[in-house]
PDB file of C-alpha atoms in Angstrom:
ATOM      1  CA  UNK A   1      -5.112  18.783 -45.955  1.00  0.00           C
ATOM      2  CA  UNK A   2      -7.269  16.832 -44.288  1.00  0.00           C
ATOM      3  CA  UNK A   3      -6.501  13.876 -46.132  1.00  0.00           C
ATOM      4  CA  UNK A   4      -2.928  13.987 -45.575  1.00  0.00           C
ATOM      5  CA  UNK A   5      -3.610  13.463 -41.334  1.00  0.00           C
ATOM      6  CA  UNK A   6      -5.631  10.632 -42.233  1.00  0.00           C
ATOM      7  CA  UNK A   7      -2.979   9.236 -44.627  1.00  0.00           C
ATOM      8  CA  UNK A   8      -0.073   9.788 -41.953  1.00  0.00           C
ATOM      9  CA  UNK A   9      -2.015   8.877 -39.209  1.00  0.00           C
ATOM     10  CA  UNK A  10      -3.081   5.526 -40.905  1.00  0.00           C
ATOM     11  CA  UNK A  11       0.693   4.666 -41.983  1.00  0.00           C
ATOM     12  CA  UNK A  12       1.867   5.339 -38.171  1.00  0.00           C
ATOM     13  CA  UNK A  13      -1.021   2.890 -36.637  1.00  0.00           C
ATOM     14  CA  UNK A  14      -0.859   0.523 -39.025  1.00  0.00           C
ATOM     15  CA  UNK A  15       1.072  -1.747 -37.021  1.00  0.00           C
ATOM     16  CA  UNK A  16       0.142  -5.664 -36.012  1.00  0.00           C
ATOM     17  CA  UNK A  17      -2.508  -5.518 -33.157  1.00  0.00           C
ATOM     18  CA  UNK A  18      -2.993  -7.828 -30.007  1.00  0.00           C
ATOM     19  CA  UNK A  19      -5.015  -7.973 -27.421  1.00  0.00           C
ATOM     20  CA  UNK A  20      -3.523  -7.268 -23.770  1.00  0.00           C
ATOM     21  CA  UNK A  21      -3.228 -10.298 -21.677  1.00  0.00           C
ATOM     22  CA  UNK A  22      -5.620  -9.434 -18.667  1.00  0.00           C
ATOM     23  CA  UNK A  23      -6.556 -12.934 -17.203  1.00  0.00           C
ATOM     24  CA  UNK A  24      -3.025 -12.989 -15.355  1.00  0.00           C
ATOM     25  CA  UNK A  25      -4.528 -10.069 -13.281  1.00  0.00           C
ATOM     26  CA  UNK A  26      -5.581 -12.984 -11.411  1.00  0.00           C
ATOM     27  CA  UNK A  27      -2.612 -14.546 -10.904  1.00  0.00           C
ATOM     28  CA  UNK A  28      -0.567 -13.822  -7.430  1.00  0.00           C
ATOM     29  CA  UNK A  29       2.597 -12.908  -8.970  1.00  0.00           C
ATOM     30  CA  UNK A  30       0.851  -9.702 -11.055  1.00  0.00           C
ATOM     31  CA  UNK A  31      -1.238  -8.678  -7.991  1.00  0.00           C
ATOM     32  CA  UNK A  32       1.989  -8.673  -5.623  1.00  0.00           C
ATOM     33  CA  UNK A  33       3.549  -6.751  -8.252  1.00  0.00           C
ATOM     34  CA  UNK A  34       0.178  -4.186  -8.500  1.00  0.00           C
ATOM     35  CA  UNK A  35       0.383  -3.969  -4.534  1.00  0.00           C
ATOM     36  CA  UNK A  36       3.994  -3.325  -4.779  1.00  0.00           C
ATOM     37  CA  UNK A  37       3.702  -0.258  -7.462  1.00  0.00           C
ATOM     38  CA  UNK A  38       0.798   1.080  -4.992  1.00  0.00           C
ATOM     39  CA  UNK A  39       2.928   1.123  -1.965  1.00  0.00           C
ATOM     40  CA  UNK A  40       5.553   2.575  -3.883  1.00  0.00           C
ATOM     41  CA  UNK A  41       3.070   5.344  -5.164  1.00  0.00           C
ATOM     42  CA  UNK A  42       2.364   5.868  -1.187  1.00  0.00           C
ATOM     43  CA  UNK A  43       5.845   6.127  -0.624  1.00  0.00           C
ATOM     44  CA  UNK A  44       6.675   7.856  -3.401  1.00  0.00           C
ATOM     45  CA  UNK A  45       4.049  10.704  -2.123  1.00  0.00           C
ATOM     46  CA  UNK A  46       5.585  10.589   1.389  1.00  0.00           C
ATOM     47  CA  UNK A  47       8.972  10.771   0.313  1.00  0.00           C
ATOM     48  CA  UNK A  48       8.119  13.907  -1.380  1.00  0.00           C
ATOM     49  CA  UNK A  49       6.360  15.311   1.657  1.00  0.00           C
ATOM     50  CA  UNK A  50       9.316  15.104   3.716  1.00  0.00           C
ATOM     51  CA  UNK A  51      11.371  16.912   1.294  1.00  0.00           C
ATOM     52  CA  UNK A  52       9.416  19.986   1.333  1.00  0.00           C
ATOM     53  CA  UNK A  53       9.473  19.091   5.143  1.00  0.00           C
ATOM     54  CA  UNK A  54      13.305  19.425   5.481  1.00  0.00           C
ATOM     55  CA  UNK A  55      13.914  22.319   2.834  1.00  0.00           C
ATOM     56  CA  UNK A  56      17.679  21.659   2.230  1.00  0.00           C
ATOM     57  CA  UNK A  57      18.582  20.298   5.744  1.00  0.00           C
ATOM     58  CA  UNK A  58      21.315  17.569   6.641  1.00  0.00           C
ATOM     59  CA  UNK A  59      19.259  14.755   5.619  1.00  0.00           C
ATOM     60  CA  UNK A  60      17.844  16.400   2.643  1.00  0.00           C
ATOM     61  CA  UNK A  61      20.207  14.363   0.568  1.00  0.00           C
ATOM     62  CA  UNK A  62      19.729  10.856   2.248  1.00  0.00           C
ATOM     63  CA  UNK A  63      15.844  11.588   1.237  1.00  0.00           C
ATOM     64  CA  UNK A  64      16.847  12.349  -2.493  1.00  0.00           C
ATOM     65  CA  UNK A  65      18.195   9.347  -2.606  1.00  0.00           C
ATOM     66  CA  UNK A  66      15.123   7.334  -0.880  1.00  0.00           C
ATOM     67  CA  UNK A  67      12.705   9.429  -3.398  1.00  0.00           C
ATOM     68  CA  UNK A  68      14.910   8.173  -6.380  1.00  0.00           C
ATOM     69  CA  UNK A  69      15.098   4.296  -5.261  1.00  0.00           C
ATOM     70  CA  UNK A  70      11.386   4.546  -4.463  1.00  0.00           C
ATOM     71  CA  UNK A  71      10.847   5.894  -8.143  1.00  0.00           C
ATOM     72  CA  UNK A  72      12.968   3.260 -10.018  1.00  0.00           C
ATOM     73  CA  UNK A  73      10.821   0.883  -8.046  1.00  0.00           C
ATOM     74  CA  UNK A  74       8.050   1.424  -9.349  1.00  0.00           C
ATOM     75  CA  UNK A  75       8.907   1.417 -12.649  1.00  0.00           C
ATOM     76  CA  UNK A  76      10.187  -1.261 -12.345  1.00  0.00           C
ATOM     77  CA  UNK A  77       6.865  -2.895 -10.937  1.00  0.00           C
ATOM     78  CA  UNK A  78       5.123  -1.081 -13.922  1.00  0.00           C
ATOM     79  CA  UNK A  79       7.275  -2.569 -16.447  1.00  0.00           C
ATOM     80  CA  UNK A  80       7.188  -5.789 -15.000  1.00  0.00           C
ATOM     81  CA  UNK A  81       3.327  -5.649 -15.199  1.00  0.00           C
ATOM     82  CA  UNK A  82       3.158  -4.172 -18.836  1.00  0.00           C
ATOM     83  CA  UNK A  83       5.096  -7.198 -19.203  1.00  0.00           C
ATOM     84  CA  UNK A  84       2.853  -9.710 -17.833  1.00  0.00           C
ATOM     85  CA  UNK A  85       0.075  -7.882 -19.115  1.00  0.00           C
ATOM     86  CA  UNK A  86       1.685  -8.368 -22.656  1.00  0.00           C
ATOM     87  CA  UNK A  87       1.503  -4.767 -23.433  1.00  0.00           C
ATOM     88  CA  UNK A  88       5.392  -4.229 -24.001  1.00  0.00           C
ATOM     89  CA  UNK A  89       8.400  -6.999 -24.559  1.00  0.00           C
ATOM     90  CA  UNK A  90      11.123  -6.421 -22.450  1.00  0.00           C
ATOM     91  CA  UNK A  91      14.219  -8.196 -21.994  1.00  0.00           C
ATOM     92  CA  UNK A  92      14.236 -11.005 -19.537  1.00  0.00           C
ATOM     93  CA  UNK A  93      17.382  -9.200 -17.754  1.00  0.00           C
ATOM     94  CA  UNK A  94      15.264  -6.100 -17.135  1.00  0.00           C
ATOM     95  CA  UNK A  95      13.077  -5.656 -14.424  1.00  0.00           C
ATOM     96  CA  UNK A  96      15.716  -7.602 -12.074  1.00  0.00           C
ATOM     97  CA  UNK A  97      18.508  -4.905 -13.193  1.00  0.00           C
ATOM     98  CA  UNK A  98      15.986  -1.900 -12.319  1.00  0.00           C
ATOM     99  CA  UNK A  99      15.367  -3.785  -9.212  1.00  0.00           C
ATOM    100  CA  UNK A 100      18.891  -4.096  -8.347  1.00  0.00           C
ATOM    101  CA  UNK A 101      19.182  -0.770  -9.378  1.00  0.00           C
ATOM    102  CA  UNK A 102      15.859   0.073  -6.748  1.00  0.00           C
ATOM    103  CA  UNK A 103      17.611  -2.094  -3.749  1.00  0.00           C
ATOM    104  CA  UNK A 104      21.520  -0.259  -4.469  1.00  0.00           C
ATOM    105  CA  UNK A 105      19.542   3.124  -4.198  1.00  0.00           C
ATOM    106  CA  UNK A 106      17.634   2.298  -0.796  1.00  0.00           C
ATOM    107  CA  UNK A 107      21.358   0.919   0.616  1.00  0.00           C
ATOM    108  CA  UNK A 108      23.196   4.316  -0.599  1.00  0.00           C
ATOM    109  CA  UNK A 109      20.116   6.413   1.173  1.00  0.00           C
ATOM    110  CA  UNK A 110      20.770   4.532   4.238  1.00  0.00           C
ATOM    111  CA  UNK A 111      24.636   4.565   4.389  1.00  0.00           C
ATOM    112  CA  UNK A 112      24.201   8.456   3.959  1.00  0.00           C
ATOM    113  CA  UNK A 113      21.281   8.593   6.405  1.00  0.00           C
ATOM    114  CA  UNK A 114      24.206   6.633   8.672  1.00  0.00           C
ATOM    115  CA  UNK A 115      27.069   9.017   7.927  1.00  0.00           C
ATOM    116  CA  UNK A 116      24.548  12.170   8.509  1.00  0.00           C
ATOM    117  CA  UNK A 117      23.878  10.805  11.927  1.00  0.00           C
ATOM    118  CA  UNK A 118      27.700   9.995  12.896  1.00  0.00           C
TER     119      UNK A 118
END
């Protein structure tokens, strides 16, 4: 039995292997993007905090909202540095769509934030 784990697990990891890229840690790009996926873990936190602050009140939607466009940020930041990090390929296209994505988020929070207040 014991054999057949070692068998299994040696045909699943038996893929190519490389070394992650860490020397662009240096680089100003990667550490805006690592202080950008830190404020958006800050954020993220205080986002949630004001939730369970507001418990289902007008602007409990507007905050949903905020908490979702804070959480597609920084994934986006994350992907973009498992990118530059050469962990995982993406798609040139991607971490500008889930940016996009981020920034149509933060403008939907405030236009509801907006029509909550009218």
């Amino acid at each position: 039995m014991k054999k057949n784990y070692v068998l299994f697990s040696l045909l699943l990891l038996g893929a190519d292997a490389h070394a992650a890229n860490f020397a662009v840690i240096t680089q100003p790009p990667t550490m805006l993007s690592a202080v950008l996926l830190l404020v958006g873990l800050g954020c993220l936190v205080g986002s949630v905090k004001i939730l369970s602050l507001l418990r289902g009140g007008l602007l409990f939607k507007s905050w949903q909202i905020f908490l979702s466009a804070f959480a597609v940020l920084m994934i986006s930041q994350l992907a973009n540095l498992l990118h530059d990090f050469e962990i995982f390929m993406l798609p040139s296209f991607a971490v500008p769509a889930l940016l996009l994505l981020a920034l149509g988020l933060f403008m939907f929070g405030v236009f509801e934030t907006k029509k909550t207040l009218e």
